[in-house]
PDB file of C-alpha atoms in Angstrom:
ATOM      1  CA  UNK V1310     143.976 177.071  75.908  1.00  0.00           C
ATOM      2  CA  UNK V1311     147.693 178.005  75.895  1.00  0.00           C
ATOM      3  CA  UNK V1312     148.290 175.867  78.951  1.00  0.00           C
ATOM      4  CA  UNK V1313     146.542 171.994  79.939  1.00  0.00           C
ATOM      5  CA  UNK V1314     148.997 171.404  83.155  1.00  0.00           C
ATOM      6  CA  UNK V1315     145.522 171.353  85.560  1.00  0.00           C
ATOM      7  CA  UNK V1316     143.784 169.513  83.030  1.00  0.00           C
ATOM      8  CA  UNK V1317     146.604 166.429  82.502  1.00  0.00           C
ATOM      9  CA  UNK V1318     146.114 165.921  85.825  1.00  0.00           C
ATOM     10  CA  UNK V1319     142.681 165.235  86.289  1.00  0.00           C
ATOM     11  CA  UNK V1320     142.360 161.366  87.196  1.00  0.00           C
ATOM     12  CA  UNK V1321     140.194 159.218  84.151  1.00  0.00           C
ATOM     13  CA  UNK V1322     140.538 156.040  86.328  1.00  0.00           C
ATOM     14  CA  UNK V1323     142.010 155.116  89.748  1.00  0.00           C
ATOM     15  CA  UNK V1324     145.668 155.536  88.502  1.00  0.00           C
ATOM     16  CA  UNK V1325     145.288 156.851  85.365  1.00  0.00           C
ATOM     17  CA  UNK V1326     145.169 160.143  84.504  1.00  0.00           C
ATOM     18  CA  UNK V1327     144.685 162.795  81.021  1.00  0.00           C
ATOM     19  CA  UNK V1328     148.751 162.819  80.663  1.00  0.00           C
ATOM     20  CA  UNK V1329     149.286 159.643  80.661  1.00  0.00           C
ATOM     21  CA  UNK V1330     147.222 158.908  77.327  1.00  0.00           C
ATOM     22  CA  UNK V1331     150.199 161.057  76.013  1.00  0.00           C
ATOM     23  CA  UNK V1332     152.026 158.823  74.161  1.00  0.00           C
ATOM     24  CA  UNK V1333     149.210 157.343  72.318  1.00  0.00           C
ATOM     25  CA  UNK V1334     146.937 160.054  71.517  1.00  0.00           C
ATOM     26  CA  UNK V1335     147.544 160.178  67.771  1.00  0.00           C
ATOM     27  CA  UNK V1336     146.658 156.191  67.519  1.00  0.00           C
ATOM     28  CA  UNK V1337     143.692 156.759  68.888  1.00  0.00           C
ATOM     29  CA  UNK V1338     142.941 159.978  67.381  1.00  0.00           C
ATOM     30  CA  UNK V1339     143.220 158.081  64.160  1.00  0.00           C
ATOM     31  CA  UNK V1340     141.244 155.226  65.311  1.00  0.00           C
ATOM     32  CA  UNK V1341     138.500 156.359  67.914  1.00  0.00           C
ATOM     33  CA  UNK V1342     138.211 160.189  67.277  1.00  0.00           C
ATOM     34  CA  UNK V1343     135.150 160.187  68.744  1.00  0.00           C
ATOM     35  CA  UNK V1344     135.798 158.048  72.351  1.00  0.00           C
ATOM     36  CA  UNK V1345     134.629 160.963  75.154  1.00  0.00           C
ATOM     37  CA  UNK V1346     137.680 159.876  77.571  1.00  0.00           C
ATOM     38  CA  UNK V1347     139.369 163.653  78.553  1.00  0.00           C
ATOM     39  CA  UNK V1348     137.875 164.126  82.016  1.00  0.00           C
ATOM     40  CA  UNK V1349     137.831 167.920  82.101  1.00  0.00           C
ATOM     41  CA  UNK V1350     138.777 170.358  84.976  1.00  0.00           C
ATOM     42  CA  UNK V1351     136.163 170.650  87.561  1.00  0.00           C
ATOM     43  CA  UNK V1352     134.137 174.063  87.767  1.00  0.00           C
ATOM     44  CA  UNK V1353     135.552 175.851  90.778  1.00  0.00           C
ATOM     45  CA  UNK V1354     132.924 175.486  93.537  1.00  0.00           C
ATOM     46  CA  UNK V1355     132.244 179.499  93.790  1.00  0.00           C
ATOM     47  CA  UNK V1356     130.499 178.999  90.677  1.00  0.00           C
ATOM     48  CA  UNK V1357     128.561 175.781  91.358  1.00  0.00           C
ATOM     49  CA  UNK V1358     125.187 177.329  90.671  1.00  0.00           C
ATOM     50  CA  UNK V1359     126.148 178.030  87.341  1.00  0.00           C
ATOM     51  CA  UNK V1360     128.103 174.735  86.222  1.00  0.00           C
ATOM     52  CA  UNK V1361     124.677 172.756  87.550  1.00  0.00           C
ATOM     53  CA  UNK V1362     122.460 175.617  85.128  1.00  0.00           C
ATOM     54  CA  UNK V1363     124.605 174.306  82.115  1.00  0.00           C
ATOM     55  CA  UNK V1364     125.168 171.155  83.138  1.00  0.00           C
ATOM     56  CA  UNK V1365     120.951 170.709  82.891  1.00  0.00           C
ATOM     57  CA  UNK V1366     120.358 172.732  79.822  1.00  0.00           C
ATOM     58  CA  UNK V1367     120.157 169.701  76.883  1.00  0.00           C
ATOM     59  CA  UNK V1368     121.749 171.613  74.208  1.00  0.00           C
ATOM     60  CA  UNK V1369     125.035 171.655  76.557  1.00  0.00           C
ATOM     61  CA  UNK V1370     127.664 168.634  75.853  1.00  0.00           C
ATOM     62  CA  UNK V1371     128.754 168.100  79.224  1.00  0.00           C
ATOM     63  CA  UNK V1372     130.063 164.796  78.824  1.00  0.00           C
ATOM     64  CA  UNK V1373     134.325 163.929  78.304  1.00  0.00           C
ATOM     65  CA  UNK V1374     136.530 165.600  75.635  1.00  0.00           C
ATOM     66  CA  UNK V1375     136.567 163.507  72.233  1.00  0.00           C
ATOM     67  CA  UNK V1376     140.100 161.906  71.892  1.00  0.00           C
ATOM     68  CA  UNK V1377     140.373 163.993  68.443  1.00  0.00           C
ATOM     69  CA  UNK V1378     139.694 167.285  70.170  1.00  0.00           C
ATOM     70  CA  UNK V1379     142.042 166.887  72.927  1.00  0.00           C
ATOM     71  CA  UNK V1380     144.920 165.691  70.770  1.00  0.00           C
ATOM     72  CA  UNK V1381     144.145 169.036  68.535  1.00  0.00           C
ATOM     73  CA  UNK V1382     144.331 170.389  72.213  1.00  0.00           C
ATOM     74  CA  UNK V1383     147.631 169.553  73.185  1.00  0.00           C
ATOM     75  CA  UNK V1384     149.275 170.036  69.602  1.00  0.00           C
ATOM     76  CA  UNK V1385     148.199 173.555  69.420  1.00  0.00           C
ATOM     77  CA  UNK V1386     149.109 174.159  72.693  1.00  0.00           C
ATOM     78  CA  UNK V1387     152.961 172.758  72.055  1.00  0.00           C
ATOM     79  CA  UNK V1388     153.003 174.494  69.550  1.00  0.00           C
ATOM     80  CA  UNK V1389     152.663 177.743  70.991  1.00  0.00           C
ATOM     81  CA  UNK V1390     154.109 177.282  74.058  1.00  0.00           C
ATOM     82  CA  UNK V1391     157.513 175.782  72.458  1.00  0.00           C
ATOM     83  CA  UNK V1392     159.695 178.363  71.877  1.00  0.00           C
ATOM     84  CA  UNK V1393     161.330 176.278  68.627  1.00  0.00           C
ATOM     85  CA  UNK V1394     158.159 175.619  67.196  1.00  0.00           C
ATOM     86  CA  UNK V1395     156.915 177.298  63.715  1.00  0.00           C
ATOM     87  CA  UNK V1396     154.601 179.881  65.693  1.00  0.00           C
ATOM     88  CA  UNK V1397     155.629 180.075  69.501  1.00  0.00           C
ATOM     89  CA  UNK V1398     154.530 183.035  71.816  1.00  0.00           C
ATOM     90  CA  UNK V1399     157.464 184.874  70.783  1.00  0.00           C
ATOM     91  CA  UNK V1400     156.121 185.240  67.074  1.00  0.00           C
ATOM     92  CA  UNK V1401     152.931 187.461  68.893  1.00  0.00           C
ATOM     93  CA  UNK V1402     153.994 191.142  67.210  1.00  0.00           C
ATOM     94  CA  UNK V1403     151.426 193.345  67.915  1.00  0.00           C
ATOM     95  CA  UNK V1404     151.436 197.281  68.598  1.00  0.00           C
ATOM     96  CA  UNK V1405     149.103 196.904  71.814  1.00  0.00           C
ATOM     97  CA  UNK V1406     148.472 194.053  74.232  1.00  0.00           C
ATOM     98  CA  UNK V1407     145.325 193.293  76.354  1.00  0.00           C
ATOM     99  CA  UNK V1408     144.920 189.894  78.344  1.00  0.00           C
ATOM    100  CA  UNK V1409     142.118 189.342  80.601  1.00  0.00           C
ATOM    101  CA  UNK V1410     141.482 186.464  81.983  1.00  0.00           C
ATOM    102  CA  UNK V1411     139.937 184.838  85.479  1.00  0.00           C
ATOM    103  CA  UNK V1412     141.677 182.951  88.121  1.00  0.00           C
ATOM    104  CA  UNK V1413     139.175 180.956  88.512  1.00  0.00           C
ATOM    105  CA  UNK V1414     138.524 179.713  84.872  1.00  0.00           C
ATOM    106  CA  UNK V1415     139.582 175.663  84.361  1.00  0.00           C
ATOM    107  CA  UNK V1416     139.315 175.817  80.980  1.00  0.00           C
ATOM    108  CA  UNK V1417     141.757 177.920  79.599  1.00  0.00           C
ATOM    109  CA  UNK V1418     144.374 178.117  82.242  1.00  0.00           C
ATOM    110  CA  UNK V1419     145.232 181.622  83.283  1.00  0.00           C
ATOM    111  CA  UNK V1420     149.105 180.316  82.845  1.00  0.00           C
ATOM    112  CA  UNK V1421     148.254 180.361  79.022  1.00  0.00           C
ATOM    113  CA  UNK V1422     147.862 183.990  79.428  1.00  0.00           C
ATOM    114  CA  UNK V1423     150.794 184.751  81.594  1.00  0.00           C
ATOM    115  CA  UNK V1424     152.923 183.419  79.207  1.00  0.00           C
ATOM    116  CA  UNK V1425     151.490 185.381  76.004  1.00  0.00           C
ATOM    117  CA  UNK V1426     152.304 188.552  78.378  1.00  0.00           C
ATOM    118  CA  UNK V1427     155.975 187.468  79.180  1.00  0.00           C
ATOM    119  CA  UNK V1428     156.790 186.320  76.196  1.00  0.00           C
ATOM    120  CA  UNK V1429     154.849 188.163  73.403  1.00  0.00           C
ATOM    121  CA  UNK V1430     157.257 191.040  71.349  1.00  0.00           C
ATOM    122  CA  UNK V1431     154.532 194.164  71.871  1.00  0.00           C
ATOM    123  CA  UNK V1432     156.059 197.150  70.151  1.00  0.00           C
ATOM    124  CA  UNK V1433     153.591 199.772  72.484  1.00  0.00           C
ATOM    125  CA  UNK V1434     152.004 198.710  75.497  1.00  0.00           C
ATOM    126  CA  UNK V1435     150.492 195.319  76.945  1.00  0.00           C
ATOM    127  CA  UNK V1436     148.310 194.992  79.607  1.00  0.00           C
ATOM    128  CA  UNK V1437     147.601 191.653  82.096  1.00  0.00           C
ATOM    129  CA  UNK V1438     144.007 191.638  83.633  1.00  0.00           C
ATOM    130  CA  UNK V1439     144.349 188.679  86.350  1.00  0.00           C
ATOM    131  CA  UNK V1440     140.382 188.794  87.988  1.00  0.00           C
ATOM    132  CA  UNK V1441     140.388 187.501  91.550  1.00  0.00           C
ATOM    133  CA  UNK V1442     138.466 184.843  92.502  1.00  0.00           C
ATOM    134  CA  UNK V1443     135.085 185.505  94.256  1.00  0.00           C
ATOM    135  CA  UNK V1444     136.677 187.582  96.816  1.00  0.00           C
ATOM    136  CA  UNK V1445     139.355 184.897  97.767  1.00  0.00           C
ATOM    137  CA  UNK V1446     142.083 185.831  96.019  1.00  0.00           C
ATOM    138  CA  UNK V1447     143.276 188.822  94.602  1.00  0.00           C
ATOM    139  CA  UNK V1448     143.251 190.014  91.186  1.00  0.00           C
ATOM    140  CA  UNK V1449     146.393 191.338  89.266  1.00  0.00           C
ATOM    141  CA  UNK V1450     147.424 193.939  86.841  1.00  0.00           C
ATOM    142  CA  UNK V1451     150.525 193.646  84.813  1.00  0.00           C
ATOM    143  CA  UNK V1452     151.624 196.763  82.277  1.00  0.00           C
ATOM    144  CA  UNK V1453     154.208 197.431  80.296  1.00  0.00           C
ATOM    145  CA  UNK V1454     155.059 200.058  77.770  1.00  0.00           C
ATOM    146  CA  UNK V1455     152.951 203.383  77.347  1.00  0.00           C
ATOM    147  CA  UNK V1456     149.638 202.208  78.876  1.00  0.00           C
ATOM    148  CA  UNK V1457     146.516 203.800  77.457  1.00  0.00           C
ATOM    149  CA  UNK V1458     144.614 205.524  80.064  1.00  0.00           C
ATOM    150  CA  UNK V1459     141.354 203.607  79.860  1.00  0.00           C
ATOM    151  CA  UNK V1460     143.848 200.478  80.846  1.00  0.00           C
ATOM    152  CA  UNK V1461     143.994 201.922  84.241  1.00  0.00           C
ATOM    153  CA  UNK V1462     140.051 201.902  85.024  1.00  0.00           C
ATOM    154  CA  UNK V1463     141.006 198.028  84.677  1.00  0.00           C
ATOM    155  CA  UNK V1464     141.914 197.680  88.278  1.00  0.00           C
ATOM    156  CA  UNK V1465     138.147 197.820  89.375  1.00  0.00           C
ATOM    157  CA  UNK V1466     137.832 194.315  87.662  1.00  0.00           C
ATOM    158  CA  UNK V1467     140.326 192.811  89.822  1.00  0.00           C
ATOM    159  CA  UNK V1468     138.277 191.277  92.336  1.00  0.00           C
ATOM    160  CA  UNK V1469     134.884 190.385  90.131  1.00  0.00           C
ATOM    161  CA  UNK V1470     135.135 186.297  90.487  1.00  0.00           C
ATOM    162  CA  UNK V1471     134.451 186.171  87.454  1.00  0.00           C
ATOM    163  CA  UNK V1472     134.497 182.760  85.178  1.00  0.00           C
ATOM    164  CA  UNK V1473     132.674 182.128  81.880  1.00  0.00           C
ATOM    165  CA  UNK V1474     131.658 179.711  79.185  1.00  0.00           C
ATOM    166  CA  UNK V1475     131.503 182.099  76.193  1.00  0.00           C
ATOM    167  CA  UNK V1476     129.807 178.687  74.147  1.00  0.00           C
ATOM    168  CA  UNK V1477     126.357 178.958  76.662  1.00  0.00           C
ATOM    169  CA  UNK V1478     125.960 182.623  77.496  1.00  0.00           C
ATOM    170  CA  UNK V1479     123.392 185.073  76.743  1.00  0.00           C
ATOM    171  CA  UNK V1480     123.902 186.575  73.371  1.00  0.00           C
ATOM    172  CA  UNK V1481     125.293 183.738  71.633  1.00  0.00           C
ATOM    173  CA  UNK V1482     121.881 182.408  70.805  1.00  0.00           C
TER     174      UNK V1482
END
């Protein structure tokens, strides 16, 4: 969740959309925490099958973001993504590196990762898995450093259209 550019723009209202309740988040953080009003990013339509399997399962919330959650959204995202801030991207020391994440995923966008890759201070290797969506687009793989060679069998993830709720799948039970 290092990056909500996709989701400020979704539209709550005919000319209103998620960043424009900006400026008064914290008011009504502090005063309706609970008032569902963050429409969240669509599921991309090569994955419609499964957004309508959780979207029917009652133990899934499926409605709006809370006002509280999305403000602790957005603060923890500034505050990683702003380099002046007490814990930005740069602060990310680590000896090795691995990102994977989907194109296709709206909830945590894949810019979030991007950024951790350019910006994080790895003192061996790091490694961006980009997975392609459904055949439509490409997947990427970044490296830097001295790879590990089990990084390389990465590249046969590339084009797996993959996306995931890790909340609802198998195993969490």
């Amino acid at each position: 969740m290092l990056s909500l550019t996709k989701v400020a723009e979704e539209r709550i209202l005919p000319g209103l959309r998620n960043k424009d309740l900006k400026p008064v988040m914290h008011s009504m953080s502090r005063c309706v925490p609970t008032l569902p009003v963050i429409k969240k990013a669509d599921a991309p339509s090569a994955i419609s099958f499964f957004a309508r399997e959780f979207e029917s399962d009652p133990l899934n919330y499926c409605g709006r973001v809370r006002v509280r959650v999305a403000t602790e959204f957005v603060i923890t995202t500034e505050r990683f993504m702003n380099p002046s801030s007490l814990c930005p991207l740069e602060s990310l020391r680590v000896n090795h590196l691995l990102l994977v994440h989907s194109l296709a995923d709206t909830f945590t966008e894949p810019l979030g990762s991007v950024a951790a890759y350019e910006r994080s201070k790895v003192a061996k290797s790091k490694t961006l898995v980009l997975i392609g969506s459904a055949g439509d687009t490409a997947g990427e793989l970044r490296q830097e450093g001295s790879v590990p060679e089990s990084t390389a069998k990465l590249v046969k993830v590339l084009r797996l259209g993959t996306w995931h709720a890790l909340c609802s799948e198998p195993g969490i039970e």
